[in-house]
Coordinates of C-alpha atoms and ligand atoms in Angstrom, one line a residue:
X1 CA 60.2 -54.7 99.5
X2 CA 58.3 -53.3 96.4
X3 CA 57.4 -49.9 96.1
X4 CA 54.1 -50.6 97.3
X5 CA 55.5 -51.5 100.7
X6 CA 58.0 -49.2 101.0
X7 CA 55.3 -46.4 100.6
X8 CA 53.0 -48.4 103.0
X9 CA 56.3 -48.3 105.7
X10 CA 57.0 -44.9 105.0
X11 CA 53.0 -44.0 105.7
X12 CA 53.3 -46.0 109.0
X13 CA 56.8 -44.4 109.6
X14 CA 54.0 -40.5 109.2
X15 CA 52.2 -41.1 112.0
X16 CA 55.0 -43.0 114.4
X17 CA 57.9 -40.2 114.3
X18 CA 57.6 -37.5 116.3
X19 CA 59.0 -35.0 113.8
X20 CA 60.1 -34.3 110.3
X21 CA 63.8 -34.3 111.2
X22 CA 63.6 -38.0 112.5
X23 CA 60.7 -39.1 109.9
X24 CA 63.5 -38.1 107.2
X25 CA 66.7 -39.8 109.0
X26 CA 64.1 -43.2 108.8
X27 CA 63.1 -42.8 105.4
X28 CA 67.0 -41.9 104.3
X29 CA 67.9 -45.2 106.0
X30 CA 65.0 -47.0 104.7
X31 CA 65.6 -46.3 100.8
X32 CA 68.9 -46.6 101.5
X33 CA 68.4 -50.4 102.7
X34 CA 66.2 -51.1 100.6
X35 CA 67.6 -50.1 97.3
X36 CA 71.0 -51.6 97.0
X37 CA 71.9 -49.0 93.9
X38 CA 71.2 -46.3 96.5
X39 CA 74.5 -45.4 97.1
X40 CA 74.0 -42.3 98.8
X41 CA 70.8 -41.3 99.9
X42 CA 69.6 -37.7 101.5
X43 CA 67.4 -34.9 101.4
X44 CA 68.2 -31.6 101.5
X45 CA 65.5 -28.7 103.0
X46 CA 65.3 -25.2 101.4
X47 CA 66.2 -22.4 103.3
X48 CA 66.2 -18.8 101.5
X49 CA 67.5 -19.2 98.5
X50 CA 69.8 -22.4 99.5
X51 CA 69.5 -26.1 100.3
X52 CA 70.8 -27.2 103.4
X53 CA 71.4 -30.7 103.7
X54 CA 69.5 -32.6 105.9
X55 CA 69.8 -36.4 107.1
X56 CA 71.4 -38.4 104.9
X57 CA 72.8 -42.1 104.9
X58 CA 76.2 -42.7 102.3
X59 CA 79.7 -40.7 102.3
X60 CA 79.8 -37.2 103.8
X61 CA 79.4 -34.5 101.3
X62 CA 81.6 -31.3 101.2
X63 CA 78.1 -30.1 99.6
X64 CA 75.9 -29.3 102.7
X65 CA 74.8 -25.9 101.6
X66 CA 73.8 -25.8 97.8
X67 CA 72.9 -22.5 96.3
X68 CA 69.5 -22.9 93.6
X69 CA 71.8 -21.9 90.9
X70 CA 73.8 -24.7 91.2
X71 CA 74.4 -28.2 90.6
X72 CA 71.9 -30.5 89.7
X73 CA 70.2 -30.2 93.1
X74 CA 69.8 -26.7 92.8
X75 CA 68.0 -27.2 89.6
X76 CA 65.7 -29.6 90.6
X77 CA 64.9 -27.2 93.4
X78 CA 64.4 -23.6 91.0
X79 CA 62.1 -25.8 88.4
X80 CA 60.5 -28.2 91.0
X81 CA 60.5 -30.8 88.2
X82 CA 62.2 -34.3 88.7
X83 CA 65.9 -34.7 87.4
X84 CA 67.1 -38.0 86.5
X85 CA 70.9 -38.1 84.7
X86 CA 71.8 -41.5 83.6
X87 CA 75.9 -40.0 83.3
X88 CA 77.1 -37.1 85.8
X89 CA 80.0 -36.6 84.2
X90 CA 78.7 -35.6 81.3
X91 CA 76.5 -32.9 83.1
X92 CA 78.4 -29.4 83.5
X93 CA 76.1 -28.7 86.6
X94 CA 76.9 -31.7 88.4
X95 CA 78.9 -31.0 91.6
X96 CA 80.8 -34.0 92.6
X97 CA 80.2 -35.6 95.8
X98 CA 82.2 -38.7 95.6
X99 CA 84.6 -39.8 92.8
X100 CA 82.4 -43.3 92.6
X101 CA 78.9 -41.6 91.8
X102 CA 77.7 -42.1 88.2
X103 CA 74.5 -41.5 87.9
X104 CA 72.1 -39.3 90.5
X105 CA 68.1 -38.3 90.6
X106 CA 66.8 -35.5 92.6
X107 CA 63.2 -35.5 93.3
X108 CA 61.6 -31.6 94.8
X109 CA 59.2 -32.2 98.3
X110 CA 56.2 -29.6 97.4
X111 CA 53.7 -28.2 99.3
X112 CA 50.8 -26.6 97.5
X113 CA 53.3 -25.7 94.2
X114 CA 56.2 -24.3 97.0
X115 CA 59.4 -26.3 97.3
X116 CA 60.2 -27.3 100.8
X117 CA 63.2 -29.4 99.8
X118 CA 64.1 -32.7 97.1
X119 CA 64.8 -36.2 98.1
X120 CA 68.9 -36.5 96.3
X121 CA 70.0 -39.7 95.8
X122 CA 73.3 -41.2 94.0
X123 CA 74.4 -44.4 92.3
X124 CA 77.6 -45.7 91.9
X125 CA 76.3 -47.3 88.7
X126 CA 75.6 -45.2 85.5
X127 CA 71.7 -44.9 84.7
X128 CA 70.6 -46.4 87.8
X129 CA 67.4 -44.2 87.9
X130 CA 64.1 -45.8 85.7
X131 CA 61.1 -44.5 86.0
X132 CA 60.0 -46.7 88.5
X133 CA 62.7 -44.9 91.2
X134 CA 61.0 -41.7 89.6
X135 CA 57.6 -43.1 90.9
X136 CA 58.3 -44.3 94.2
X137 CA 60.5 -41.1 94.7
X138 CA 57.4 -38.8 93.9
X139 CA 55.0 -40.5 96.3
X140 CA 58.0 -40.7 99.2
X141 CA 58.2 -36.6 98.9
X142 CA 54.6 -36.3 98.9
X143 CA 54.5 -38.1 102.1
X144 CA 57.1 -36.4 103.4
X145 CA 56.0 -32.7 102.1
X146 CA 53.1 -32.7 105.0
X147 CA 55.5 -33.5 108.0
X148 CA 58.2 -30.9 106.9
X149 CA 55.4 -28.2 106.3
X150 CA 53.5 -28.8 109.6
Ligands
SME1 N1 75.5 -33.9 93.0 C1 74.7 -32.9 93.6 C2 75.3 -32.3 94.9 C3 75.0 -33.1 96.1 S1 75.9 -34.4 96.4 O1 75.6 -35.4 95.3 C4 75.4 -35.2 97.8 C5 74.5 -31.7 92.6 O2 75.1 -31.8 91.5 O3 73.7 -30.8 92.9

């Protein structure tokens, strides 16, 4: 699928789930099957002044509560800007999930300029992330922003 029909899915996906929790375990599995270089795919939800991880599709994480001052998560979350990092390893706030990942993005879900969460998804090859994952990542949290926040 191109990105225009994964959004269209993911729009159709809106209205057929009954809830966020099981919109966000289809979307998760969706990019996830979709995008081959998405090696771990998940999305984390902000609760006080920590993200808790959500549905996610890839290895388990030992990282299912992130504080906002740290890793790269937590600053995508504190800035509520897109992160893209072409080499984790060189990036002192990474936190390593799984010896394999080489490259990760991390895309905030807002609501009316508050963060509700970020879409976090990690590639086992390095600078797997253009800006056409950027994109298609920004319109998937939009969706996804009005089902978590009603
Ligand atoms: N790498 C993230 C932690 C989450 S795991 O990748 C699933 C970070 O540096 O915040």
């Amino acid at each position: 699928m191109d990105n225009l029909e994964i959004l269209d899915c993911i729009r159709s996906l809106t209205s057929s789930e009954p809830d966020a929790t099981s919109l966000l375990a289809e979307v998760v599995s969706l990019l996830r099957r979709e995008r081959p270089r998405y090696h771990w795919v998940g999305v984390y939800l902000l609760e006080g002044d920590e993200l808790v991880l959500g549905p996610y599709v890839g290895k388990p994480t030992p990282h299912t509560r992130i504080p906002l001052n740290q890793g790269i998560c937590g600053a995508a979350a504190s800035t509520g800007q897109t992160l893209i990092v072409d080499d984790v390893n060189a990036d002192p706030r990474y936190l390593a999930c799984s010896l394999e990942t080489r490259s990760e993005i991390v895309v905030p879900i807002q609501h009316q300029g508050r963060v509700l969460g970020e879409i976090d998804i990690d590639s086992d090859q390095p600078a797997a992330f253009t800006h056409q994952d950027r994109d298609l990542l920004e319109a998937v949290a939009i969706l996804l922003a009005e089902k978590i926040y009603h």
